[in-house]
Amino acid sequence: MMRPQLNAEEAVKFDKNEVLGKEKDKPRPRRYICYYVGASKSGEKRSFTLQSAFDAAIWAAREEAIHVSIFLEDGNHEGPAILPKIDGLTVALNGDNPDACIFSSNIHARVTGKEYFDRFGFLFNDSPPEVKEIFHEIISYNQIGTGNSSVLRIALPDTKLSGFTIENTYNCDRTQDYPQSRVPCGTKKVNGQTKHTRQLL
């Protein structure tokens, strides 16, 4: 019994490059690194902020393709943080408990570039050029806008997030940001405790 034969047109569909697509071009991690954000533990790579862990991962990816696991310990962690697209880097960001591990910031669309710099500039002092490029773009605006008011900004494909809460604690502290016709419950001013945006992962 003869095996079925493919003609040239059919065979192209089963070419290795056609089947695998771009997978063959993706850099494979050659090294795995763990960073811990929070209180000190002996013998572990420690970062004081999530941004500094992102920065360390980016610098390390300059040398070789790596996968970085970042662990957020229970507690409140200060944002914002920026993770741009970096060739050769994959990241998994994990917490243990969404109710106990909070990554938050108070930020909104009408923050000025100068205010953003004054409040958050210290987080990006030692960041790689790819991060600073995004940061400098944000602070160039008179008002940063909704797209730049994220607490956690990730452009790196396939980043995995789990086990923590992302929270924007802003609640219209400035009355001009909340038109009187939309003030809930007929109040004249909204305090910082009425509502906020929270995303559990």
Tab-separated table of C-alpha atoms in Angstrom:
chain	number	residue	atom	x	y	z
A	1	MET	CA	0.000	0.000	0.000
A	2	MET	CA	1.439	3.350	-1.020
A	3	ARG	CA	1.527	6.346	1.327
A	4	PRO	CA	-0.442	9.374	0.126
A	5	GLN	CA	1.811	11.888	-1.579
A	6	LEU	CA	1.507	15.687	-1.282
A	7	ASN	CA	1.929	17.835	-4.311
A	8	ALA	CA	4.170	20.917	-4.110
A	9	GLU	CA	1.299	23.274	-3.286
A	10	GLU	CA	0.060	21.068	-0.448
A	11	ALA	CA	3.541	20.439	0.908
A	12	VAL	CA	4.185	24.158	1.464
A	13	LYS	CA	1.494	24.195	4.138
A	14	PHE	CA	3.487	21.670	6.146
A	15	ASP	CA	6.831	23.437	5.888
A	16	LYS	CA	8.497	23.729	9.316
A	17	ASN	CA	8.688	27.513	9.165
A	18	GLU	CA	5.053	27.751	8.091
A	19	VAL	CA	3.857	25.484	10.897
A	20	LEU	CA	5.976	27.004	13.652
A	21	GLY	CA	5.581	30.565	12.428
A	22	LYS	CA	7.476	33.104	14.469
A	23	GLU	CA	8.001	30.727	17.367
A	24	LYS	CA	11.378	29.762	15.946
A	25	ASP	CA	12.516	33.405	16.146
A	26	LYS	CA	11.580	33.979	19.777
A	27	PRO	CA	14.576	34.117	22.126
A	28	ARG	CA	14.474	31.255	24.591
A	29	PRO	CA	15.267	32.042	28.226
A	30	ARG	CA	18.725	30.811	29.074
A	31	ARG	CA	18.539	31.928	32.673
A	32	TYR	CA	15.866	32.309	35.326
A	33	ILE	CA	15.996	35.018	37.998
A	34	CYS	CA	13.785	35.752	41.004
A	35	TYR	CA	13.330	39.162	42.615
A	36	TYR	CA	11.450	39.873	45.828
A	37	VAL	CA	9.743	43.193	46.518
A	38	GLY	CA	9.167	43.903	50.188
A	39	ALA	CA	10.860	43.247	53.514
A	40	SER	CA	14.349	41.790	53.515
A	41	LYS	CA	14.960	38.053	53.455
A	42	SER	CA	18.455	36.680	53.727
A	43	GLY	CA	19.968	35.284	50.547
A	44	GLU	CA	17.340	36.561	48.126
A	45	LYS	CA	17.500	39.255	45.464
A	46	ARG	CA	15.674	42.154	47.062
A	47	SER	CA	14.065	45.259	45.564
A	48	PHE	CA	12.447	48.076	47.498
A	49	THR	CA	9.976	48.934	44.737
A	50	LEU	CA	8.368	47.075	41.866
A	51	GLN	CA	9.935	49.559	39.459
A	52	SER	CA	13.433	48.740	40.700
A	53	ALA	CA	12.696	45.036	40.121
A	54	PHE	CA	11.518	45.819	36.585
A	55	ASP	CA	14.662	47.887	36.045
A	56	ALA	CA	16.921	45.074	37.255
A	57	ALA	CA	15.163	42.630	34.932
A	58	ILE	CA	15.632	44.948	31.942
A	59	TRP	CA	19.331	45.470	32.646
A	60	ALA	CA	19.817	41.701	33.002
A	61	ALA	CA	18.064	41.030	29.685
A	62	ARG	CA	20.735	43.075	27.930
A	63	GLU	CA	23.163	40.200	28.488
A	64	GLU	CA	21.001	37.202	27.587
A	65	ALA	CA	17.427	36.015	27.160
A	66	ILE	CA	15.944	35.554	30.645
A	67	HIS	CA	12.731	34.810	32.470
A	68	VAL	CA	12.202	36.849	35.632
A	69	SER	CA	9.817	35.937	38.444
A	70	ILE	CA	8.959	38.882	40.704
A	71	PHE	CA	7.290	38.181	44.021
A	72	LEU	CA	5.354	40.942	45.794
A	73	GLU	CA	5.231	40.278	49.502
A	74	ASP	CA	2.097	41.081	51.497
A	75	GLY	CA	1.683	44.776	52.225
A	76	ASN	CA	1.160	48.045	50.382
A	77	HIS	CA	3.480	48.709	47.439
A	78	GLU	CA	3.786	52.168	45.921
A	79	GLY	CA	3.192	52.744	42.210
A	80	PRO	CA	3.167	53.631	39.460
A	81	ALA	CA	5.453	51.213	37.617
A	82	ILE	CA	6.377	50.874	33.938
A	83	LEU	CA	7.492	47.741	32.103
A	84	PRO	CA	8.170	48.381	28.390
A	85	LYS	CA	8.573	45.785	25.663
A	86	ILE	CA	12.101	44.336	25.874
A	87	ASP	CA	13.495	41.684	23.533
A	88	GLY	CA	14.638	38.538	25.306
A	89	LEU	CA	12.677	39.211	28.521
A	90	THR	CA	9.642	37.477	29.970
A	91	VAL	CA	8.183	38.314	33.367
A	92	ALA	CA	5.834	36.691	35.873
A	93	LEU	CA	4.600	39.003	38.643
A	94	ASN	CA	3.079	37.224	41.622
A	95	GLY	CA	1.632	37.914	45.042
A	96	ASP	CA	0.330	35.448	47.631
A	97	ASN	CA	-2.967	37.087	48.565
A	98	PRO	CA	-4.990	39.686	46.609
A	99	ASP	CA	-6.514	40.994	49.855
A	100	ALA	CA	-3.176	41.465	51.584
A	101	CYS	CA	-0.888	42.420	48.702
A	102	ILE	CA	-1.789	45.803	47.209
A	103	PHE	CA	-0.036	47.730	44.454
A	104	SER	CA	-1.524	51.210	44.407
A	105	SER	CA	-1.205	54.846	43.495
A	106	ASN	CA	-3.352	57.983	43.626
A	107	ILE	CA	-3.278	59.281	40.062
A	108	HIS	CA	-5.731	60.685	37.520
A	109	ALA	CA	-5.924	62.121	34.013
A	110	ARG	CA	-5.614	65.777	35.053
A	111	VAL	CA	-2.324	65.385	36.879
A	112	THR	CA	0.170	67.749	35.254
A	113	GLY	CA	3.492	66.551	33.922
A	114	LYS	CA	5.279	68.569	36.585
A	115	GLU	CA	3.151	67.089	39.342
A	116	TYR	CA	3.810	63.580	38.004
A	117	PHE	CA	7.543	64.314	38.051
A	118	ASP	CA	7.434	65.763	41.567
A	119	ARG	CA	5.437	62.849	42.983
A	120	PHE	CA	6.901	59.887	41.141
A	121	GLY	CA	10.213	60.935	39.627
A	122	PHE	CA	12.245	59.234	42.360
A	123	LEU	CA	10.871	55.861	41.258
A	124	PHE	CA	12.566	56.212	37.865
A	125	ASN	CA	15.920	57.775	38.813
A	126	ASP	CA	17.911	54.638	37.979
A	127	SER	CA	15.664	53.212	35.275
A	128	PRO	CA	16.951	51.997	31.890
A	129	PRO	CA	16.525	54.257	28.829
A	130	GLU	CA	13.414	52.368	27.633
A	131	VAL	CA	11.604	53.210	30.882
A	132	LYS	CA	12.885	56.781	31.051
A	133	GLU	CA	11.681	57.402	27.514
A	134	ILE	CA	8.106	56.622	28.579
A	135	PHE	CA	8.476	58.589	31.813
A	136	HIS	CA	9.818	61.666	30.011
A	137	GLU	CA	6.967	61.523	27.528
A	138	ILE	CA	4.436	61.477	30.369
A	139	ILE	CA	5.948	64.475	32.157
A	140	SER	CA	6.012	66.474	28.919
A	141	TYR	CA	2.210	66.911	28.958
A	142	ASN	CA	0.325	69.771	30.588
A	143	GLN	CA	-2.146	67.106	31.707
A	144	ILE	CA	-1.072	63.494	31.414
A	145	GLY	CA	-4.432	62.133	30.219
A	146	THR	CA	-6.188	58.864	30.898
A	147	GLY	CA	-3.730	56.732	28.934
A	148	ASN	CA	-0.830	57.840	31.129
A	149	SER	CA	-2.623	57.617	34.455
A	150	SER	CA	-2.265	53.860	34.866
A	151	VAL	CA	-0.976	52.481	38.147
A	152	LEU	CA	0.751	49.562	36.416
A	153	ARG	CA	1.783	50.043	32.779
A	154	ILE	CA	2.963	46.882	31.007
A	155	ALA	CA	3.839	46.708	27.313
A	156	LEU	CA	5.810	43.453	27.544
A	157	PRO	CA	3.866	40.651	25.775
A	158	ASP	CA	2.914	37.505	27.706
A	159	THR	CA	3.594	39.022	31.132
A	160	LYS	CA	1.848	36.902	33.774
A	161	LEU	CA	0.141	38.576	36.754
A	162	SER	CA	-1.460	36.828	39.723
A	163	GLY	CA	-2.160	36.969	43.431
A	164	PHE	CA	-2.253	40.727	44.128
A	165	THR	CA	-4.504	43.764	43.792
A	166	ILE	CA	-3.922	46.784	41.571
A	167	GLU	CA	-5.652	49.808	43.061
A	168	ASN	CA	-6.058	53.412	41.977
A	169	THR	CA	-6.942	55.266	45.166
A	170	TYR	CA	-7.775	58.528	43.420
A	171	ASN	CA	-11.280	59.792	44.185
A	172	CYS	CA	-11.635	63.264	42.779
A	173	ASP	CA	-9.876	65.106	45.572
A	174	ARG	CA	-10.169	68.206	43.404
A	175	THR	CA	-13.748	69.399	42.989
A	176	GLN	CA	-13.045	70.830	39.520
A	177	ASP	CA	-12.353	67.296	38.296
A	178	TYR	CA	-15.862	66.187	39.179
A	179	PRO	CA	-18.628	68.250	37.514
A	180	GLN	CA	-21.290	69.244	40.035
A	181	SER	CA	-23.963	67.491	37.985
A	182	ARG	CA	-22.147	64.177	38.493
A	183	VAL	CA	-21.261	64.427	42.173
A	184	PRO	CA	-22.820	61.342	43.792
A	185	CYS	CA	-25.413	61.604	46.530
A	186	GLY	CA	-25.766	65.361	46.023
A	187	THR	CA	-22.570	66.104	47.910
A	188	LYS	CA	-20.556	69.190	47.029
A	189	LYS	CA	-17.208	67.495	47.442
A	190	VAL	CA	-16.033	63.921	47.210
A	191	ASN	CA	-13.552	62.746	49.809
A	192	GLY	CA	-10.852	60.136	49.292
A	193	GLN	CA	-12.812	57.332	50.908
A	194	THR	CA	-16.026	57.177	48.871
A	195	LYS	CA	-14.904	55.010	45.980
A	196	HIS	CA	-11.840	53.848	44.131
A	197	THR	CA	-10.858	51.540	41.311
A	198	ARG	CA	-9.545	48.132	42.306
A	199	GLN	CA	-8.508	45.152	40.213
A	200	LEU	CA	-7.889	41.800	41.922
A	201	LEU	CA	-5.599	39.354	40.129
